[in-house]
Structures are given as structure tokens and as C-alpha cells.
Coordinates of C-alpha atoms in Angstrom, one line a residue:
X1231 CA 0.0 0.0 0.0
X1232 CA 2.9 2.3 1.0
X1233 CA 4.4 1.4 -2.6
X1234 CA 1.5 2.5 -4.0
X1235 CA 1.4 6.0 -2.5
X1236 CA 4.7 6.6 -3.1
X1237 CA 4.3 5.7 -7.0
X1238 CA 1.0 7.9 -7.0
X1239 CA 3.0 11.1 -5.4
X1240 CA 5.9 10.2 -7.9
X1241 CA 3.4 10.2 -11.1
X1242 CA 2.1 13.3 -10.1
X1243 CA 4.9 14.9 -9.2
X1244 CA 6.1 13.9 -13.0
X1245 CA 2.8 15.0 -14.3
X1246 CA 3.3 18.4 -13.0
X1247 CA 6.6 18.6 -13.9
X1248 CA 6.2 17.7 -17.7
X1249 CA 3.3 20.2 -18.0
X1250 CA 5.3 23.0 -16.7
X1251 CA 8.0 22.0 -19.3
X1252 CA 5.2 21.9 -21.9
X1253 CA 4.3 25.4 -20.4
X1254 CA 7.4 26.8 -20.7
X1255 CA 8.0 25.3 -24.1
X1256 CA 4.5 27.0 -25.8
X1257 CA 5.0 30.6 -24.1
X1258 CA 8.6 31.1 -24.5
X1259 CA 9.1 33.2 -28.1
X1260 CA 11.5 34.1 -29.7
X1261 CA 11.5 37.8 -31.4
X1262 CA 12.0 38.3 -35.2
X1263 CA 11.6 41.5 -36.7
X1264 CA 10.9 41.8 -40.1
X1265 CA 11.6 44.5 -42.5
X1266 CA 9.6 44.3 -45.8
X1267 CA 10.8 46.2 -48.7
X1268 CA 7.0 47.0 -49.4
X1269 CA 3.6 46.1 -48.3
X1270 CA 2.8 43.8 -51.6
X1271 CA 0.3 41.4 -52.6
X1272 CA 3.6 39.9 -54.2
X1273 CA 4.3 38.5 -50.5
X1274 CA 1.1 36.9 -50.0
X1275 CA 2.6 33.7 -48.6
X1276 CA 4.5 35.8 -45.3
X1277 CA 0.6 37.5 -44.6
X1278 CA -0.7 33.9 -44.8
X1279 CA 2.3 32.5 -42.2
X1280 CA 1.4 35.4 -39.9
X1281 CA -2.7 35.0 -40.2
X1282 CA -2.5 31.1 -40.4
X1283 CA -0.4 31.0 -36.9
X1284 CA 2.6 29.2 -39.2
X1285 CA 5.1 31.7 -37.2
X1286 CA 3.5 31.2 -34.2
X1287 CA 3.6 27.3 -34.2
X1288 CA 7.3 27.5 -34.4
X1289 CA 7.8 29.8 -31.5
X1290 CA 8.4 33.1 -33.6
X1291 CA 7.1 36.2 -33.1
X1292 CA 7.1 38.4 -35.4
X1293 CA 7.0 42.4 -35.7
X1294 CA 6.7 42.8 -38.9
X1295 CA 7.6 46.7 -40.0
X1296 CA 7.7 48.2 -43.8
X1297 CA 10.5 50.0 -44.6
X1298 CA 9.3 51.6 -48.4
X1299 CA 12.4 50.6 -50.6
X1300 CA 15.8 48.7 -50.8
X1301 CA 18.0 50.9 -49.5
X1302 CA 15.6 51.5 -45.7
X1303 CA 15.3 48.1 -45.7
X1304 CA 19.0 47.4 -45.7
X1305 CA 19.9 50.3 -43.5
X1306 CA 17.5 48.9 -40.9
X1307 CA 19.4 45.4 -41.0
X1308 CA 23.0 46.4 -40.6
X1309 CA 22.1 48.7 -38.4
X1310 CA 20.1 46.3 -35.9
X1311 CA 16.8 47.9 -36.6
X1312 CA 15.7 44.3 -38.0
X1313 CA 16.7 40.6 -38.0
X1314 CA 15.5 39.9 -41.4
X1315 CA 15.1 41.7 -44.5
X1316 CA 12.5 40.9 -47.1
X1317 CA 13.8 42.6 -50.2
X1318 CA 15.4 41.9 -53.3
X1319 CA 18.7 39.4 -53.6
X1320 CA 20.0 42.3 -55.7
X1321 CA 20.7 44.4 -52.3
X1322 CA 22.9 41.7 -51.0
X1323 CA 25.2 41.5 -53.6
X1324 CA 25.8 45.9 -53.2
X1325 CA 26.1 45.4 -49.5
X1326 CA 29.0 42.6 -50.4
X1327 CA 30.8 45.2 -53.0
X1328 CA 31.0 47.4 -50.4
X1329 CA 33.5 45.7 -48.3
X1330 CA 30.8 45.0 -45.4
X1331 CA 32.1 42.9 -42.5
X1332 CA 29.1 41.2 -41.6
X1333 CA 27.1 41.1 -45.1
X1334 CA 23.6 39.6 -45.5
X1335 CA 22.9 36.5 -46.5
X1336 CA 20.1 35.0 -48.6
X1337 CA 18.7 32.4 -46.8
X1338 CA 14.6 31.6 -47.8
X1339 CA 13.2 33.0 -51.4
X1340 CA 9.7 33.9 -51.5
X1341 CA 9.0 35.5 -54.9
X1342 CA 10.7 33.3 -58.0
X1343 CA 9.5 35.8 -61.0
X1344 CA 9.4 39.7 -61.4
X1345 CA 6.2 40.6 -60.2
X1346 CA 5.2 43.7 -62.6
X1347 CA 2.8 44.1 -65.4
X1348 CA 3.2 46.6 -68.1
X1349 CA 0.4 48.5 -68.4
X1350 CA -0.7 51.3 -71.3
X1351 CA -3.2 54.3 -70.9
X1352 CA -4.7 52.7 -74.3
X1353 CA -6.1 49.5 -75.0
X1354 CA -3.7 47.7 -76.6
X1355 CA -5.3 44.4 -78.5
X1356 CA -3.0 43.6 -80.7
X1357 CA 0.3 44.6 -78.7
X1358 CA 3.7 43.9 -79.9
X1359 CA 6.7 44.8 -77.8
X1360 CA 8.3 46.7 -80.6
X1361 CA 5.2 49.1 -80.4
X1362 CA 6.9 50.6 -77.4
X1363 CA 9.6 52.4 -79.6
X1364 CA 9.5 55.7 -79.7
X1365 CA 7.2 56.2 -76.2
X1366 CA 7.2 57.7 -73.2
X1367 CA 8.2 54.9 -70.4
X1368 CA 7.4 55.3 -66.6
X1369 CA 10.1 53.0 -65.2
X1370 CA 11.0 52.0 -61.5
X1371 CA 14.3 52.9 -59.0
X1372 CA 17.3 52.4 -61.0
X1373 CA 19.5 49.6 -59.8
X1374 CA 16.4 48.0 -58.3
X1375 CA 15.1 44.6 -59.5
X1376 CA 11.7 46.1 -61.5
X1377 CA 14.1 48.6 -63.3
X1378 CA 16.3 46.1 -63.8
X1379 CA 14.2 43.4 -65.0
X1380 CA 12.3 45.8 -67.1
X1381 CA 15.5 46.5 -69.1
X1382 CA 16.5 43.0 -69.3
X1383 CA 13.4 42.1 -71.0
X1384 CA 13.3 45.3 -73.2
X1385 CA 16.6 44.2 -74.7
X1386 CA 15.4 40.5 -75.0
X1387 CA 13.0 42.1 -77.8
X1388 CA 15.7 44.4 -79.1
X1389 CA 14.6 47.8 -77.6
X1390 CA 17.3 50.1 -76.0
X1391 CA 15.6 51.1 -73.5
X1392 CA 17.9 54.4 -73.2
X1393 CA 18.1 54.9 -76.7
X1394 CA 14.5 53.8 -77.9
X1395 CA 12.3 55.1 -75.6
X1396 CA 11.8 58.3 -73.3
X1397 CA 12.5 56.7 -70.0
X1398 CA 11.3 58.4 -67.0
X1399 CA 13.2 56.8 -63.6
X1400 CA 12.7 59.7 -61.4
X1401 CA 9.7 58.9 -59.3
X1402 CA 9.7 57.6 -56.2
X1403 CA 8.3 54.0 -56.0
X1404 CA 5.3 54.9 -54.1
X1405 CA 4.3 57.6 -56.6
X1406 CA 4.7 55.7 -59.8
X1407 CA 0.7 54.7 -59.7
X1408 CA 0.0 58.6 -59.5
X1409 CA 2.5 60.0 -61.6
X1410 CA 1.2 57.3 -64.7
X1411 CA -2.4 58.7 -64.3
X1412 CA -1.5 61.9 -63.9
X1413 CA 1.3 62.3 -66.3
X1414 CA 2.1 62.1 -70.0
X1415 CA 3.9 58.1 -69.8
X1416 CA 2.0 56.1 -72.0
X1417 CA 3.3 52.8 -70.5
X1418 CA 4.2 51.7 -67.1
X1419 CA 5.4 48.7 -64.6
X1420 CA 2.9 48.3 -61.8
X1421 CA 2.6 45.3 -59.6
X1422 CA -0.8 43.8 -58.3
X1423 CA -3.1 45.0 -57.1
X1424 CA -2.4 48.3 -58.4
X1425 CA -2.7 47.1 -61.9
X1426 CA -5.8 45.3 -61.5
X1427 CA -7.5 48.1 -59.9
X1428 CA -6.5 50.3 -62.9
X1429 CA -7.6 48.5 -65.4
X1430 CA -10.8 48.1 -63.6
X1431 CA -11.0 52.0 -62.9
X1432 CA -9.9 52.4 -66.9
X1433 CA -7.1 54.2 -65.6
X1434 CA -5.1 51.5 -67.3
X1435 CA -4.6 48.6 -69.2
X1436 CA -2.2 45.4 -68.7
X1437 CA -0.7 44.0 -71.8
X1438 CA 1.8 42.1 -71.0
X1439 CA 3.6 40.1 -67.9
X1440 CA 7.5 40.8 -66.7
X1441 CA 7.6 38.1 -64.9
X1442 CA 6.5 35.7 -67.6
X1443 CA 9.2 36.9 -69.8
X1444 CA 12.3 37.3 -67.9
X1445 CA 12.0 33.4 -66.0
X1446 CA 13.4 32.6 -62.8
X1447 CA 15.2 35.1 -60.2
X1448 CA 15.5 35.2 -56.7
X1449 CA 13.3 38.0 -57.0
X1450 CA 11.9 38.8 -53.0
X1451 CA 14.5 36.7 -50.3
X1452 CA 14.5 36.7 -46.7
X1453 CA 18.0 37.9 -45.5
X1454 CA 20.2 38.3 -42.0
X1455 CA 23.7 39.3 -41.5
X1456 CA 26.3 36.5 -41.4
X1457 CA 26.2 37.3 -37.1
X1458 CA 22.6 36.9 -36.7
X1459 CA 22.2 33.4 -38.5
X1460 CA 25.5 32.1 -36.7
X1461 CA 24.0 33.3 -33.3
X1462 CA 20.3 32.1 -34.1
X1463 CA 20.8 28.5 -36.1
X1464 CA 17.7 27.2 -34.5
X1465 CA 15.6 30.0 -34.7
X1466 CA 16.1 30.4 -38.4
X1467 CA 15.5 26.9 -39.1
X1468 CA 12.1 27.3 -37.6
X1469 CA 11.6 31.0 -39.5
X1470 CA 11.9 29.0 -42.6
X1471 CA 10.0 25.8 -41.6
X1472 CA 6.8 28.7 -41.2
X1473 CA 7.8 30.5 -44.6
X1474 CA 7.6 26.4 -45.9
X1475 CA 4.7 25.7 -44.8
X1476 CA 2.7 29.1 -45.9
X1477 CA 4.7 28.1 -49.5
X1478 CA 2.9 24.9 -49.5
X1479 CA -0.5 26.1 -48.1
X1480 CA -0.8 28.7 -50.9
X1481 CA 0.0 25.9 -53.5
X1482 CA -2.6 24.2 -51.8
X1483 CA -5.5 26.7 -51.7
X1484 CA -7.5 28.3 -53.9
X1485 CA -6.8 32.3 -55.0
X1486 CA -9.8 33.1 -53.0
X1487 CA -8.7 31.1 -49.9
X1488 CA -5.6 33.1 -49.9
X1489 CA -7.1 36.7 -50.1
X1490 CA -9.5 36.1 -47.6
X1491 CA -6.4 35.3 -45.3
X1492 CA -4.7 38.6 -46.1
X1493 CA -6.9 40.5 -46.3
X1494 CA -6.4 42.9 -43.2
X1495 CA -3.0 43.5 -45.1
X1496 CA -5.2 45.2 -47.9
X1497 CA -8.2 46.7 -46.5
X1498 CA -8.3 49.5 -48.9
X1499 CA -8.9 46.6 -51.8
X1500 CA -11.7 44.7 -52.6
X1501 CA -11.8 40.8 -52.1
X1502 CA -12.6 39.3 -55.7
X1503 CA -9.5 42.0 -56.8
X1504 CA -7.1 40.6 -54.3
X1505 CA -8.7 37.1 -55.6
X1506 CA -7.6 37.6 -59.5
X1507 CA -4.6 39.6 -58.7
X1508 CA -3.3 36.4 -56.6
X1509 CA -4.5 33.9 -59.3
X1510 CA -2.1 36.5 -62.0
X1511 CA 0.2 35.7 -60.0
X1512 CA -0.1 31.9 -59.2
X1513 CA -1.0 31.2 -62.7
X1514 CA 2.9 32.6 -63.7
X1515 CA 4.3 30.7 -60.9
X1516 CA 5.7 33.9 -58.7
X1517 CA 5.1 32.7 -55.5
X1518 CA 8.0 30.3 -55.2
X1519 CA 7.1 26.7 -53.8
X1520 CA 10.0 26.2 -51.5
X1521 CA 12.3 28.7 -49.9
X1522 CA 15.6 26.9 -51.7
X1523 CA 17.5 30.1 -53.8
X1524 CA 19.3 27.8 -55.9
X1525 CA 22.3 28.1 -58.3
X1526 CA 20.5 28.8 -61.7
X1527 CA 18.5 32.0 -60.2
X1528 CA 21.2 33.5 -58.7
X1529 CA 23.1 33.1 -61.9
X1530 CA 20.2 34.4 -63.7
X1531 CA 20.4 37.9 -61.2
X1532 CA 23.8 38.6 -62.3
X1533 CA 22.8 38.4 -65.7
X1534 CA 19.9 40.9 -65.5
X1535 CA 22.3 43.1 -63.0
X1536 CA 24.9 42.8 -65.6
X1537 CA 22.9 43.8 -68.8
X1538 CA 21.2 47.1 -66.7
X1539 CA 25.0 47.9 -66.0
X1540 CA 24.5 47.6 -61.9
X1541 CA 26.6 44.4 -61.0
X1542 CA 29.6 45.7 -59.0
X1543 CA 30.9 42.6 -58.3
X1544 CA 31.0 38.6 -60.1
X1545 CA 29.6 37.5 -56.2
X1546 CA 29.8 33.7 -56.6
X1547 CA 26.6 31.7 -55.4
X1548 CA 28.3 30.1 -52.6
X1549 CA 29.4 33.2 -50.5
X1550 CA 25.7 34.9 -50.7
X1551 CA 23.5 32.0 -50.4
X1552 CA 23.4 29.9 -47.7
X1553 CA 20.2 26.7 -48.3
X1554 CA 21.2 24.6 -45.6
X1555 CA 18.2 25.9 -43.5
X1556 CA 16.2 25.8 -46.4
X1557 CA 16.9 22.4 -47.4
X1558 CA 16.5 21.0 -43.4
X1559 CA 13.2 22.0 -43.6
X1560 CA 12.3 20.5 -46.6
X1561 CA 14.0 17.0 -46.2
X1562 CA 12.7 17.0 -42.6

């Protein structure tokens, strides 16, 4: 009988002892914060590993903050202002030409095409891309990866983009929308929704897809300094075991599945517009389907930087990329 007692205050004592660890193991967090280049329906897949809980399943918390363009977003990771950047792979590669100490390294890809559409003031049925010869061109940042991008595919159908069009490159991204309706460009790069809603307000028109044309890059890429990833092995695996599973859960679901999860990202828009501007983009294949950057994309980056004249240095794969997280996730 005295055996018994003593295994019954033992069992409970374990009881209580494994349910604080399993308390202490679903409340402690750890922090993230994320800088985002832009708020974009491009990044669908991070809203849905926030909304979905993805994040929060793996211990993460993130504070997600938008930093409104490449260079913020990189000042706010080498400076400590975040732990990871969301931006283009592009950034990382001026950062490394630069002599930085502790550069940023590419660790999950999001977006796997260029996520503009070109869009005309004029319906443009029977559009050709030599018709563009000769207009006025409302283009994005130089040295970022729409700009660059555009150019590439411009040359790819034998327009200088210099030399054969007015090219206007001196708007601010987040006044390129205004200044095209407002202005005298009779072509444009937009991303979604902003395109959509255009064409929808006849403000626009899109004719034809960047993305589509210019294949794979390592277009959108979660990135930390060399430090942070050393210091937080196990926290970044689980960062990109969330950013996996939002990948897969967006192949999974419908276009209207997905906007009705991001939706508080883009009150301002209408649901059945965030609906067709995320099936644009899943019918192209933007939203990559794993977070591996591999060899071919990053080669295909240098290219495009090459051609636009912005790669200021041959960065081999191996010293910007780092997949090991990537590929534990995956194989796990």
C-alpha cells in the first residue's frame, strides 16, 4: 500500500513537472523582426504564415515593420533595426561590394519571377513589344530589380531602353501609380493590385507580364547578416519551416482562400480583386514553392544586373547564399 502511495506522489509529481515544461515550451518566443521592402500582394505567402499561426507554431514572433524601398530596408538590417530583411537578392550582392564585414545572406526565397505588369493608358489588343519604340516609359528605381528586370526584357526584344524610348526613372516608387495617371507616360510597370485596380477604374490597361518573360530570379528573399544566422541557427531553421509551410499552403488553396487570409494586409482593396490579382500571380508561378535560392536563379540575377550595367561585383553563389536551413526543412 505504501508502494503505491509513493508511485501515485511520484506520477504526479512527474505529471506536474512535464506540464510546466510543456508550459514553458509553448510561451517562450523568440522575437524576429521583419523589415519588408514593401507592403505587396507579391508577398502573400509571409501575410498567410502570420494570419495562419505558421510563425507562431514554431515559437516566432514576429514584428513585422515596412521599410518603403531597398536601400531603408537594408539600413534597418546592418544597423540592428531588424533581423531579417525581405527585399530583393540584388541588395545583398551591393552590400558585399562594399566591403561589409558582416554582409547579409540570402537564406529563404519567397518570390521566384518579377512581379510587374506593363500596363498602357490605351487598350492595346493587338500589342507587340516593338510598339513601345518611340514612347514615353514610366520606369521604376534604377538599380532596383523592377528597373532592372524591365530593361532586361526590353533588350530581350531588341529595344534600347535608353536609346529607344523616353524613359522616366525619377519617381519615387510609391508615386509611380499617380504620376502614370496623372502624367504624360503612356506605358508603365505596376505590380498587383495596383494594376488590376486600374484596369478596372480604366485608368489602365495590362498587356503584358515581366515576370513571364524574364524566368526565374530570386526576386523577393529573406535575409540576416552572417552574425545573426550564426547566433540564431535554430531560430532560423524554424523561421523557414513557417515561410515552408505558408509556400505549400498557398500551392494548396485556392486564390480566394488566400485573399480572404490577407486581407487585413489590404483593407483598402476589394476581395474578388485581391482574388484575380493572386491567381495572376499563381497562374505565372511567382510565389515560389519552397524557400531553396538555388544556383541557376542567382546566376540568372547577375545576368539581368549585368545587362542594366549595376553588377559591381562577379559575387559567386556560394558566399551569398546559404540553403542549408532551407533544405533541413524540406527533407525534414
Amino acid at each position: 500500500m505504501r508502494k503505491f502511495k509513493y508511485l501515485l506522489l511520484f506520477s504526479s509529481i512527474l505529471l506536474i513537472f512535464l506540464s510546466a515544461c510543456n508550459s514553458n515550451k509553448t510561451t517562450e518566443k523568440t522575437s524576429i523582426k521583419i523589415a519588408e521592402v514593401t507592403r505587396s500582394l507579391f508577398y502573400a505567402p509571409q501575410y498567410v504564415a502570420i494570419e495562419k499561426g505558421f510563425f507562431e507554431d514554431e515559437g516566432i514572433d514576429v514584428e513585422l515593420q515596412t521599410t518603403w524601398g531597398g536601400d531603408k530596408t537594408m539600413t534597418a538590417l546592418l544597423s540592428n533595426g531588424a533581423d531579417v530583411a525581405l527585399v530583393g537578392s540584388e541588395t545583398s550582392i551591393y552590400v558585399y561590394a562594399q566591403d561589409s564585414k558582416d554582409y547579409a545572406i540570402n537564406f529563404a526565397q519567397l518570390t521566384q519571377t518579377d512581379g510587374t505588369f506593363l500596363v498602357a493608358k490605351e487598350p492595346k489588343p493587338d500589342f507587340k513589344w516593338e510598339d513601345l519604340k518611340g514612347s514615353t516609359f514610366l520606369g521604376q528605381r534604377k538599380g532596383g530589380m523592377p528597373q532592372m528586370v524591365g530593361e532586361f526584357v526590353l533588350k530581350k526584344h531588341d529595344i534600347d531602353p535608353h536609346a529607344d524610348l523616353n524613359l522616366l526613372q525619377n519617381v519615387d516608387f510609391a508615386n509611380i501609380p499617380g504620376a502614370f495617371v496623372s502624367g504624360d507616360a503612356e506605358y508603365v510597370q505596376l505590380f498587383e493590385p495596383t494594376a488590376s485596380i486600374f484596369e478596372k477604374e480604366g485608368k489602365g490597361h495590362i498587356i503584358a507580364s515581366f515576370g513571364e518573360e524574364s524566368g526565374h530570379v530570386p526576386y523577393t528573399v529573406y535575409m540576416a547578416k552572417q552574425s545573426f544566422l550564426d547566433e540564431n541557427e535554430e531560430a532560423i531553421k524554424r523561421f523557414t519551416k513557417a515561410v515552408y509551410t505558408a509556400q505549400q499552403w498557398v500551392q494548396e488553396h485556392s486564390a480566394k482562400e488566400i485573399a480572404e487570409v490577407i486581407q487585413p494586409y489590404f483593407e483598402d482593396t476589394e476581395l474578388d480583386m485581391l482574388a484575380s490579382s493572386i491567381d495572376r500571380y499563381k497562374s505565372q508561378g511567382s510565389f515560389a514553392t519552397d524557400p531553396i535560392l538555388d544556383e541557376e536563379e542567382w546566376n540568372n540575377l547577375k545576368d539581368i544586373m549585368k545587362e542594366a550595367g549595376e553588377l559591381p561585383a562577379d559575387v559567386p553563389y556560394a558566399e551569398l547564399v546559404n540553403t542549408k536551413f532551407a533544405e533541413e526543412v524540406i527533407n525534414n
